[in-house]
Amino acid sequence: MYKSRYTTTQVKQILNATGDVVNDNSISLLITDSRRISNPSGGLFFALSGRRNGHEFVAEAYNAGVRDFVLSAKPQGYFPEANLLIVPDVLAALQQLAAHHRAAFNLPVVGVTGSNGKTIVKEWLYQLMSPDRNIVRNPKSYNSQIGVPLSVWQINEKNDLGIFEAGVSTTSEMDKLEAIIQPEIGVLTHIGSAHDEGFSSRDEKVAEKLKLFKHSRLLVYNYEQMLDYKKLISTPETFVWSRKFNQADLYVFSEAVIAKNYYMRAVYKGAEIECIIPFRDEASIENAIICWATMLAMGYEPAVADDRLERLAPVSMRLELKNGINDCSIIDDTYNSDIQSLEIALNFLSQQNQHQKKTLILSDIYQSGLQQEVLYKQVAELVKASQVDKFIGIGTAISGYRDVFEVAEKQFYPDTTGFLAQLQTQHYRNETILVKGSRSFEFERISRVFVQKAHETVMEINLNAMLNNLNYYRSKLNPGVKLMAMVKAFSYGSGTYELANVLQYNKVDYLAVAYADEGVALRQAGISLPIVVLNTEVGAFEKLTGFKLEPVIYSFGLFDEFIKYVQDSNIFNYPVHIKIDTGMHRLGFENFEVETLCDLLEENPYVRVQSVFSHLVASDAVQHDEFSLKQINSFEKAYTDIEDALGYRVIKHICNTSGITRFPNAQYDMVRLGIGLYGVDGAISPDEGVLQPIATLKTSISQVKKITAGETVSYMRNGSLTKDGRIATVRIGYADGYLRAFGNGVGRMLVNGVLAPTVGNITMDMCMIDVSEAEVKEGDEVIVFNDELRIEELAKQIGTIPYEILTNISQRVKRVYFYE
């Protein structure tokens, strides 16, 4: 979506590629995902091989209009108009092209890396310096081996500063990113435990990160954190900051909370300076000091830095999907608006199938580096390619280009206040609404109007974490093995169409629900994937066939009833799935029944068997492996007999979540991924770090009380403190899914970094926790579970399993879905 920079022939020369150039096209966009093609005529598709082999999607990209490809081998198929550039390594070619492009521009570049805070620091530096610089930066957290070259590709002749972050997870990665970014100034953020598992030691990790600055002129860093690693720093100049070392270039010697702000005094060049930031949490304070130091190191006057730091705005790195008024879905992206993140947000909008109508509310876009006419024509192309049904532009600049937007419904307003004033006359119902605006437009006011009100207990679902888990299990599959995702029971308490849309977009093969009603809800939300109903009921046959749901047949009685139904309905070859009981003894045909089943299935014209499957009883338990192998052998005999009777092959599957990794030889044609999708697997220790919990349950403090030793708390006077202290009443109870078993000190919650035990009985809507050891106040956030206080720990507290914890979270608890 940027100004054309290279022809196909030039790209071929840069990459030293082989292959014929049929038509010498203009290349303006780098494409790495066939699902995200907004400007095919100017796109260059890189067929990257990772968890998805890009060579398998060349035809899809070609059919979408792409004509330029970088490949490691000629693809199968007929592509007469395509330029096929063949290189030894496609990822290396992407990085090589980006490095070549970066070298064509003589602009100062700030490179940012560290364990934590990279994206926040990058975005804050952008906020702080954009008033007087035309800055190019990574969209959101595009800091990987793929994200960095895509980010650097954005550089154009109008930019006079680049700010790029780089992230690495193991050795031998940073050299490649350094060659692309080529930073003049380095900024090192907090060094913590993130990605420790990819390195043999902390020393090795720090050394790898410092490679980003091996050709830099200046490095900004925290003196205390780098005491043990100073010998690894090679830049000619340094600018160090410290909260302890008074010889630092920026020595922060005084810190205090003033109202809701944080006030700091420091010594710089022998003089006392100060700054105020609108944040009080430790991570934000450290990130703000890093930005303060960087501005001073780059020559900003202390007074200018102070003024701008005081006006820092929070950074929203994630889209938020929320339930809205009048059955709408709201995608909240209200803190930034640039053409790169707009493309990401529109892609997420296109994934939503729960409503037919899609609406975009967009503000003026600042700091694009493009002339307004070019910018808004590109925006209009994106909007058109995303098939937006209704477009609302807010701002004088975007309103001036209303004619370039080819949308059935469009409205324009000079400012947010003007839009809100007319809102009562507009009708928003049963649509997906993307709200995306620059900070100055205060689009959070629009979001508040659209989002349903709910009490302050919220379960946040990280869709990126779910994709990480999905891709982890995909990486463990044998070639050609399909994947069925379990979304029964409200997706283990995590949602319905919100998760199913993402799974469908990422091309899982099947979804599975427990009952027909769950499948109907997904169909009504626009899910077109095959859906298997595990617990088929006779009374739901009409819904099954009406919504193209595929039933599991597990008994002769059910088989007879279904055959009678489809026969009476004149339905032939309806897809069904046969369940075999190999030892679970829940549902399914037992071994001695298989012969009779084969007789019924043979030459039966009314059903077609899609799959035969069984269920492992204890796939995560080593002590039961002998029984698991017995189940697998029993299953093999059953499906062999059934296939012989049918005369055709069927899909075979027995592996559930833990079985995928523990019994790879039993993956057969398909596996069923359940709780592992949500970040829990009894066969994988959380310490391994390969799975990410996708859910965070949080609430808030409604009141804090001082309690003397022995005073009783809650119903039946079961709770008390052994010494004088404080309790906090929090907004969650057993009606929300925080079970009564957590009461009386069994359960613990995380408050401002301190684990606080429950006090007394859990009540319906509230409970009390002991906060004697924590600094708290009314309104503070309380974590019930997250990636630190894991759901497995909660399950242990009350002697249950994570499934029960997740599925018990009440529907009155608002779900908010995050996507980067």
PDB file of C-alpha atoms in Angstrom, residues 230 284 336 517 556 619:
ATOM      1  CA  LYS A 230      29.480  -3.752  30.455  1.00  0.00           C
ATOM      2  CA  SER A 284       5.479   2.332  32.969  1.00  0.00           C
ATOM      3  CA  ASN A 336      -3.809   4.930  17.136  1.00  0.00           C
ATOM      4  CA  ASP A 517     -27.714 -26.027  19.644  1.00  0.00           C
ATOM      5  CA  PHE A 556     -27.619 -49.006  17.499  1.00  0.00           C
ATOM      6  CA  SER A 619      -3.337 -39.870  27.456  1.00  0.00           C
TER       7      SER A 619
END
